[in-house]
Tab-separated table of N, CA and C in Angstrom:
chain	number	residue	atom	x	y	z
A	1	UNK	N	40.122	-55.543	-18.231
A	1	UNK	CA	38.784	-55.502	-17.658
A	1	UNK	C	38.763	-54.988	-16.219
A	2	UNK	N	39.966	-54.850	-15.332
A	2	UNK	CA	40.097	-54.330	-14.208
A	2	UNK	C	40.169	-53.161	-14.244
A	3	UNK	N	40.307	-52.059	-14.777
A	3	UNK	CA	40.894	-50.786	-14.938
A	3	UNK	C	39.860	-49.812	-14.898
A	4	UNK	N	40.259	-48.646	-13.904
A	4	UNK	CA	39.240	-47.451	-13.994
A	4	UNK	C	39.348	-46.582	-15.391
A	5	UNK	N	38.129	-45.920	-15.352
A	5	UNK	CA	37.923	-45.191	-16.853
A	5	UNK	C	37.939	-43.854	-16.471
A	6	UNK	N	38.886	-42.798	-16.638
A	6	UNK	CA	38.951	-41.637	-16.358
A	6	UNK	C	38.525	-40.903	-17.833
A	7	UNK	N	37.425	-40.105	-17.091
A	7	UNK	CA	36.329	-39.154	-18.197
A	7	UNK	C	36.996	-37.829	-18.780
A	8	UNK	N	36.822	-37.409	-19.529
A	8	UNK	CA	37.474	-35.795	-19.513
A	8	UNK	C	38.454	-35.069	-19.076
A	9	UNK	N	39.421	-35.720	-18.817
A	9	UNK	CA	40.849	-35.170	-18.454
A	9	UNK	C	40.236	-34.845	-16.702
A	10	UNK	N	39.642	-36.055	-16.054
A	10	UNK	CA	38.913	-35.785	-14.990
A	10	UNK	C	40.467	-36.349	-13.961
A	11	UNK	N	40.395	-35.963	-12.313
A	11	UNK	CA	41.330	-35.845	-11.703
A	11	UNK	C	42.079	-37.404	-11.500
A	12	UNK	N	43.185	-37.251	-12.245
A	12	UNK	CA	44.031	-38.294	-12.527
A	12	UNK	C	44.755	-38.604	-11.257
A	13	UNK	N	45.131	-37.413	-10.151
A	13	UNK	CA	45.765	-37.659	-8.754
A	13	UNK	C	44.905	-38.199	-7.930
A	14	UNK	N	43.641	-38.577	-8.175
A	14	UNK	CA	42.853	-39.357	-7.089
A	14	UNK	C	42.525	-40.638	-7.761
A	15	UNK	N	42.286	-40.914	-9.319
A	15	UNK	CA	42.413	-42.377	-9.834
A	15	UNK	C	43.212	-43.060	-9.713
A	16	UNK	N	44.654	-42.117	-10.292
A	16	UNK	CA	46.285	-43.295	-10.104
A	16	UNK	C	46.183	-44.374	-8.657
A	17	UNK	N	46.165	-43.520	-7.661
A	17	UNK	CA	46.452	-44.632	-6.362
A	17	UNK	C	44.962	-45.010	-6.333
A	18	UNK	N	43.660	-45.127	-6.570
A	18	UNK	CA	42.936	-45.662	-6.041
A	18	UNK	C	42.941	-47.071	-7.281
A	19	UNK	N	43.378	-46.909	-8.858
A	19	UNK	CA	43.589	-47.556	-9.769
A	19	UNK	C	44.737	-49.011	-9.139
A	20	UNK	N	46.109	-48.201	-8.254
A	20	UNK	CA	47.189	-48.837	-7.856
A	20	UNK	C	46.231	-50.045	-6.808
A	21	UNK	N	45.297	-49.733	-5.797
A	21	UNK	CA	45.074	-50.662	-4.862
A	21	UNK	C	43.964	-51.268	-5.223
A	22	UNK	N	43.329	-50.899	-6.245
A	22	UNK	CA	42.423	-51.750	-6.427
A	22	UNK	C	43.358	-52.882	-7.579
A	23	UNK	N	43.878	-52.800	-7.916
A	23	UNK	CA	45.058	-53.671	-8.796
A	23	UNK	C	45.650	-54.882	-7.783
A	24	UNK	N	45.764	-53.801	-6.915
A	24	UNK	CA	46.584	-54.942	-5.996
A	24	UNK	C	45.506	-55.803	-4.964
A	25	UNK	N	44.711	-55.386	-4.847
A	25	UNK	CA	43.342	-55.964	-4.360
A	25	UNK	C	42.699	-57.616	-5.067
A	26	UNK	N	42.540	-57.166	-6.501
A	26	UNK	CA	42.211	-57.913	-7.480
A	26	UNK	C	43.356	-59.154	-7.796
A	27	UNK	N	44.960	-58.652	-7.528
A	27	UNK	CA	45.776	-59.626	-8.058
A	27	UNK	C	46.042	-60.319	-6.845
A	28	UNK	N	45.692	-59.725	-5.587
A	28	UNK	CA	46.646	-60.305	-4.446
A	28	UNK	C	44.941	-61.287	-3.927
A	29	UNK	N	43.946	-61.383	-4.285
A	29	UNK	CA	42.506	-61.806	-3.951
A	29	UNK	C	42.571	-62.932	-5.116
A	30	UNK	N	43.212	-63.208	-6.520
A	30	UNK	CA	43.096	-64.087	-7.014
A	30	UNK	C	41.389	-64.181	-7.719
A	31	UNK	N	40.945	-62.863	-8.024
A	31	UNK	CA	39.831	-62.540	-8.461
A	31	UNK	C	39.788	-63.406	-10.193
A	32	UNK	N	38.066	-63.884	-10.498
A	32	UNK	CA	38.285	-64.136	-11.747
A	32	UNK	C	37.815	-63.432	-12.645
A	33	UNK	N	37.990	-63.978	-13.408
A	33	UNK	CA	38.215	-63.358	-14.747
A	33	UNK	C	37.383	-63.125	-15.879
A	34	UNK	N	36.635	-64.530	-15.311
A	34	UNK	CA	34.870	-64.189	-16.324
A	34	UNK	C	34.333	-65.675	-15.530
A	35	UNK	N	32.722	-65.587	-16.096
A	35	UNK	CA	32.054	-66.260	-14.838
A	35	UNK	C	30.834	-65.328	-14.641
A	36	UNK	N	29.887	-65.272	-13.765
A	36	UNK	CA	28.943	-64.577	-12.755
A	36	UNK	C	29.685	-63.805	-11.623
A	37	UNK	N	30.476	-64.240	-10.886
A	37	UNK	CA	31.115	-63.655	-9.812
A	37	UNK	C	32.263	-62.463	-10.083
A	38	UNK	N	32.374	-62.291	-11.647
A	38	UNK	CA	33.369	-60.853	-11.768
A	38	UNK	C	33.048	-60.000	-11.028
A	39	UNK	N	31.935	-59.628	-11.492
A	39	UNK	CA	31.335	-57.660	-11.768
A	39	UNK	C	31.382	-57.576	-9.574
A	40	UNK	N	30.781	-58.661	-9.030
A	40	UNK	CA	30.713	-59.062	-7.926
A	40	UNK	C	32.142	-58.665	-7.474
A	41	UNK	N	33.095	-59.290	-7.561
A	41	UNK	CA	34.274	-59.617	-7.038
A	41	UNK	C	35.157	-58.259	-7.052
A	42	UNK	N	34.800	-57.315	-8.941
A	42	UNK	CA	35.281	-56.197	-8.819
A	42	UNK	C	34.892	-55.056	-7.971
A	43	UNK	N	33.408	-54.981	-7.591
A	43	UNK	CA	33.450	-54.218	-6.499
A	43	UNK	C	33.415	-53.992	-5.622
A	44	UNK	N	34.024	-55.687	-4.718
A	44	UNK	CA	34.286	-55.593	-3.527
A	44	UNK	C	35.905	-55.387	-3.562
A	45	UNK	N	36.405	-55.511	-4.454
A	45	UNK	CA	37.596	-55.214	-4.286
A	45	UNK	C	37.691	-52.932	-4.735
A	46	UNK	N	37.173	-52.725	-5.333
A	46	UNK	CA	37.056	-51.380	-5.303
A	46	UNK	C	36.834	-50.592	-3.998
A	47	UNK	N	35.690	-51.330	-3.417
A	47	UNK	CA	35.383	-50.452	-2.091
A	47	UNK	C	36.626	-50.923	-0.960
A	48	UNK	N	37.184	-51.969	-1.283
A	48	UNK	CA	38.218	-52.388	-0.610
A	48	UNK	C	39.382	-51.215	-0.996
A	49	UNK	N	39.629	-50.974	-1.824
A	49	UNK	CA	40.853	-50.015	-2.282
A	49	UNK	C	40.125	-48.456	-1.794
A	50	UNK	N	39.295	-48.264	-2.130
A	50	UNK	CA	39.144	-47.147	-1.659
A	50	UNK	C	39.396	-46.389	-0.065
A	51	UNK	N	39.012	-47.523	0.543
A	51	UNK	CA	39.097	-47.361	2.092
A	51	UNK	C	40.612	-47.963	2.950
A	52	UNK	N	41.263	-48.540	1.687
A	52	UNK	CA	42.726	-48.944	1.775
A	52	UNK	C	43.325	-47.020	1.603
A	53	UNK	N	43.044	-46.778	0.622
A	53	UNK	CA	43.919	-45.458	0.442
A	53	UNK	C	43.712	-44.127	1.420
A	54	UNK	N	42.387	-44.380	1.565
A	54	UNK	CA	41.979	-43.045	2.892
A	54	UNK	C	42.099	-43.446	4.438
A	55	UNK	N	42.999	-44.649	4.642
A	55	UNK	CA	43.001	-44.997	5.944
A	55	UNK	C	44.540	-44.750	6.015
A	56	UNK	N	45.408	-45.266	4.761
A	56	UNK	CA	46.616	-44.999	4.303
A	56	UNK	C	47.222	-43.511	4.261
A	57	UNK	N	46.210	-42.529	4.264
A	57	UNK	CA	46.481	-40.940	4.242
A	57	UNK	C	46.218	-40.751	5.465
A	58	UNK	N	45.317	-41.185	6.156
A	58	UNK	CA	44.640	-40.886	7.367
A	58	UNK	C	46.058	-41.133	8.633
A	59	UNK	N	46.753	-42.438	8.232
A	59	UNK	CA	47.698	-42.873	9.465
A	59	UNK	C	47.283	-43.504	11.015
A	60	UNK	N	46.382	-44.136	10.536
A	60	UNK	CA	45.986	-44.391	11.325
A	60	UNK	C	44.893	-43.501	12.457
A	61	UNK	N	44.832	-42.644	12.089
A	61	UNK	CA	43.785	-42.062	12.423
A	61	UNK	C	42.705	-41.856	11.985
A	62	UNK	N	41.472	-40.640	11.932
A	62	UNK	CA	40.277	-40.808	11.861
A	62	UNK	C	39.793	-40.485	10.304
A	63	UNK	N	39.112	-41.233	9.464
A	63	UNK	CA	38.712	-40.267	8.344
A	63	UNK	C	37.127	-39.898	8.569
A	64	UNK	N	37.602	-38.701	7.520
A	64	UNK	CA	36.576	-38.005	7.162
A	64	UNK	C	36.011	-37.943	5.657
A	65	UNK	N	34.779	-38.420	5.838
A	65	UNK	CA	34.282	-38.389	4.455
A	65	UNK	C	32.653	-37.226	3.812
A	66	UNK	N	33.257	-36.395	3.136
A	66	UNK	CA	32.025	-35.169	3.072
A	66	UNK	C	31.028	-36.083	1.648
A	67	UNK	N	29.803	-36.351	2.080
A	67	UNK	CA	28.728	-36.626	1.031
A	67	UNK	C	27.567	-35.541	1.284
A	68	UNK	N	27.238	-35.880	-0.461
A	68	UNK	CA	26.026	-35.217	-0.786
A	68	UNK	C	24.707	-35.721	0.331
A	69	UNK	N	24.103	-34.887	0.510
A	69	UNK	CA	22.579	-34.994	0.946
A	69	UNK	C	22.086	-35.951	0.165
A	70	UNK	N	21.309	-36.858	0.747
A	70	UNK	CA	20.586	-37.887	0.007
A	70	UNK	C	19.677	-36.924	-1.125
A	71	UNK	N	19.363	-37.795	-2.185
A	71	UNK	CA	18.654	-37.392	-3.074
A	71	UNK	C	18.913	-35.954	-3.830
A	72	UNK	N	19.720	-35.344	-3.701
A	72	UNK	CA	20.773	-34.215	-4.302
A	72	UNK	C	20.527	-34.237	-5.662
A	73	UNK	N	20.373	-33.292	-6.244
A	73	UNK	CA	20.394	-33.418	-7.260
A	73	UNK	C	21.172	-32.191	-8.031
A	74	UNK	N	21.432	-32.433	-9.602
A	74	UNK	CA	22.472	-31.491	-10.289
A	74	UNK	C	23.321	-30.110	-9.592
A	75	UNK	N	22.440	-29.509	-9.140
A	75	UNK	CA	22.211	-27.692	-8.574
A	75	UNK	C	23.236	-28.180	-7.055
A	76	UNK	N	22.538	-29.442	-6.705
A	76	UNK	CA	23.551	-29.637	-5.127
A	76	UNK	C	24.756	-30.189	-5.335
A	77	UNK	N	25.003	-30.640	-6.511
A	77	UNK	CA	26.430	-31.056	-6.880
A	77	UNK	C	27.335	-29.987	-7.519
A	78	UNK	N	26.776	-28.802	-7.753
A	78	UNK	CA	27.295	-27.683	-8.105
A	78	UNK	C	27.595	-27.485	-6.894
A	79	UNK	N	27.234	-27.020	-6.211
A	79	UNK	CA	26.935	-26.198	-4.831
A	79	UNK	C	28.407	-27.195	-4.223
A	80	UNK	N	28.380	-28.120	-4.234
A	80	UNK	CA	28.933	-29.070	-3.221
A	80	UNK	C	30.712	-28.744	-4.391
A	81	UNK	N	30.850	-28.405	-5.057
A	81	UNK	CA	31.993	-28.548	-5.872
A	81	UNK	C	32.510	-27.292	-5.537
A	82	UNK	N	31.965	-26.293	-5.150
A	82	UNK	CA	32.516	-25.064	-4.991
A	82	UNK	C	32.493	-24.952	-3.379
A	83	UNK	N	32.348	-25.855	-2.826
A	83	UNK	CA	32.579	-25.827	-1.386
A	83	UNK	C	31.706	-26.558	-0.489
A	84	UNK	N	32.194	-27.228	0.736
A	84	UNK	CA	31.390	-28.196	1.841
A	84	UNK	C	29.996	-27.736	2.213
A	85	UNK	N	29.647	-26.404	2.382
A	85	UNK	CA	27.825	-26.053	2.835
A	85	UNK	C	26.989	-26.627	2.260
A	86	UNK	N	26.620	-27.596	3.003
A	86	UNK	CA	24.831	-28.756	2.637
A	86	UNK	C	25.519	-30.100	2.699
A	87	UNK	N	27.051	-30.064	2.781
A	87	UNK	CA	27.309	-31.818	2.347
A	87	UNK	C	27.138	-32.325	3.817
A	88	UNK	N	27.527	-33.194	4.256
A	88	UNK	CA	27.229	-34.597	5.540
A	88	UNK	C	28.225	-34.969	5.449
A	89	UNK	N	29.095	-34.621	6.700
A	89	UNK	CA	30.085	-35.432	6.802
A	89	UNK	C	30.413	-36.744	7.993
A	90	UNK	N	31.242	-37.156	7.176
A	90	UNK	CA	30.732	-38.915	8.044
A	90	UNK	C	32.147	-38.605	8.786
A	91	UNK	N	32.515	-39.583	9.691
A	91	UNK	CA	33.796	-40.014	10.379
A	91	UNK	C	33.907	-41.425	10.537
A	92	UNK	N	34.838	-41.691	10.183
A	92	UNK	CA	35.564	-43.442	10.680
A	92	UNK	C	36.792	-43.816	11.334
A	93	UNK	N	36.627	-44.047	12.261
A	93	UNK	CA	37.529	-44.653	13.567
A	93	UNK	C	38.382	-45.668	13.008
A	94	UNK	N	37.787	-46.800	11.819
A	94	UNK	CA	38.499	-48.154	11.622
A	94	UNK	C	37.908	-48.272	10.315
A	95	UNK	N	38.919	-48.945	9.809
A	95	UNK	CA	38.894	-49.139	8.115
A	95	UNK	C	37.439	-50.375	7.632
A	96	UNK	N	36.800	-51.452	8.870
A	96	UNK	CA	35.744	-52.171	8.766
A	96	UNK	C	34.595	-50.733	8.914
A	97	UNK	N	34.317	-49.992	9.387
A	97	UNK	CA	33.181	-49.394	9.604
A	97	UNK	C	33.014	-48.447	8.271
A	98	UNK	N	34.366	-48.010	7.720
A	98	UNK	CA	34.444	-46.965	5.933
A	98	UNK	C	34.098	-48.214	5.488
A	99	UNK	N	34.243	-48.975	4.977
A	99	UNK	CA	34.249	-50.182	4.219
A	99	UNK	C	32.716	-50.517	4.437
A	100	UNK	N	31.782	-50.937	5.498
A	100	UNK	CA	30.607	-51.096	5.327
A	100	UNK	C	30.011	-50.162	4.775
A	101	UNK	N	30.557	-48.820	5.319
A	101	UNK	CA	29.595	-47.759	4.914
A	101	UNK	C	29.531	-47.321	3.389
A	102	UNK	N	30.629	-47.644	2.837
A	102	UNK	CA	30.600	-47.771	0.762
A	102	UNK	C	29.415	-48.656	0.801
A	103	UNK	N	29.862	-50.097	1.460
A	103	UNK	CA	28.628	-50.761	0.878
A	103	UNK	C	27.141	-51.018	0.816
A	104	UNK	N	26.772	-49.501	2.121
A	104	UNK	CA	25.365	-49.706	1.955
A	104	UNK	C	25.016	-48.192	0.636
């Protein structure tokens, strides 16, 4: 019930390690198992792994994160796959400020 679902032979080099820390997130947090507080628990531990692995590449330095334009739709996710023109890119100094910013 912990495990990411990779679609269509979709990019397996960015699931494996984000799959690895959210694993270790979930086992080393003592997360449960069923209850109300799963679905809860799993995605604070997701946004937790996520911002574990890009702070982990980063080295301590700054990341960068390129998003879609609010409200984007199909045509801008094309656009955005064949290259950065129209996306927003964010920066994070510290792994608390990536981490809020998943969660709004």
């Amino acid at each position: 019930p912990y495990g990411l679902r990779q679609a269509e032979g979709g990019p397996c080099g960015i699931v494996a390690p984000v799959q690895a820390f959210l694993l270790r997130r979930l086992l080393l947090s003592g997360a449960p198992t069923h209850g109300g507080e799963v679905l809860e628990k799993r995605k604070q531990a997701l946004l937790d792994a996520m911002s574990d692995v890009l702070f982990q590449c980063a080295e301590g330095r700054k990341v960068r994160v390129l998003c879609l334009p609010p409200m984007a739709g199909p045509a801008a996710l094309q656009r955005a796959l064949r290259g950065p023109a129209g996306c927003i890119v964010h920066e994070f100094c510290d792994w608390e400020a990536l981490r809020d910013a998943w969660a709004r």
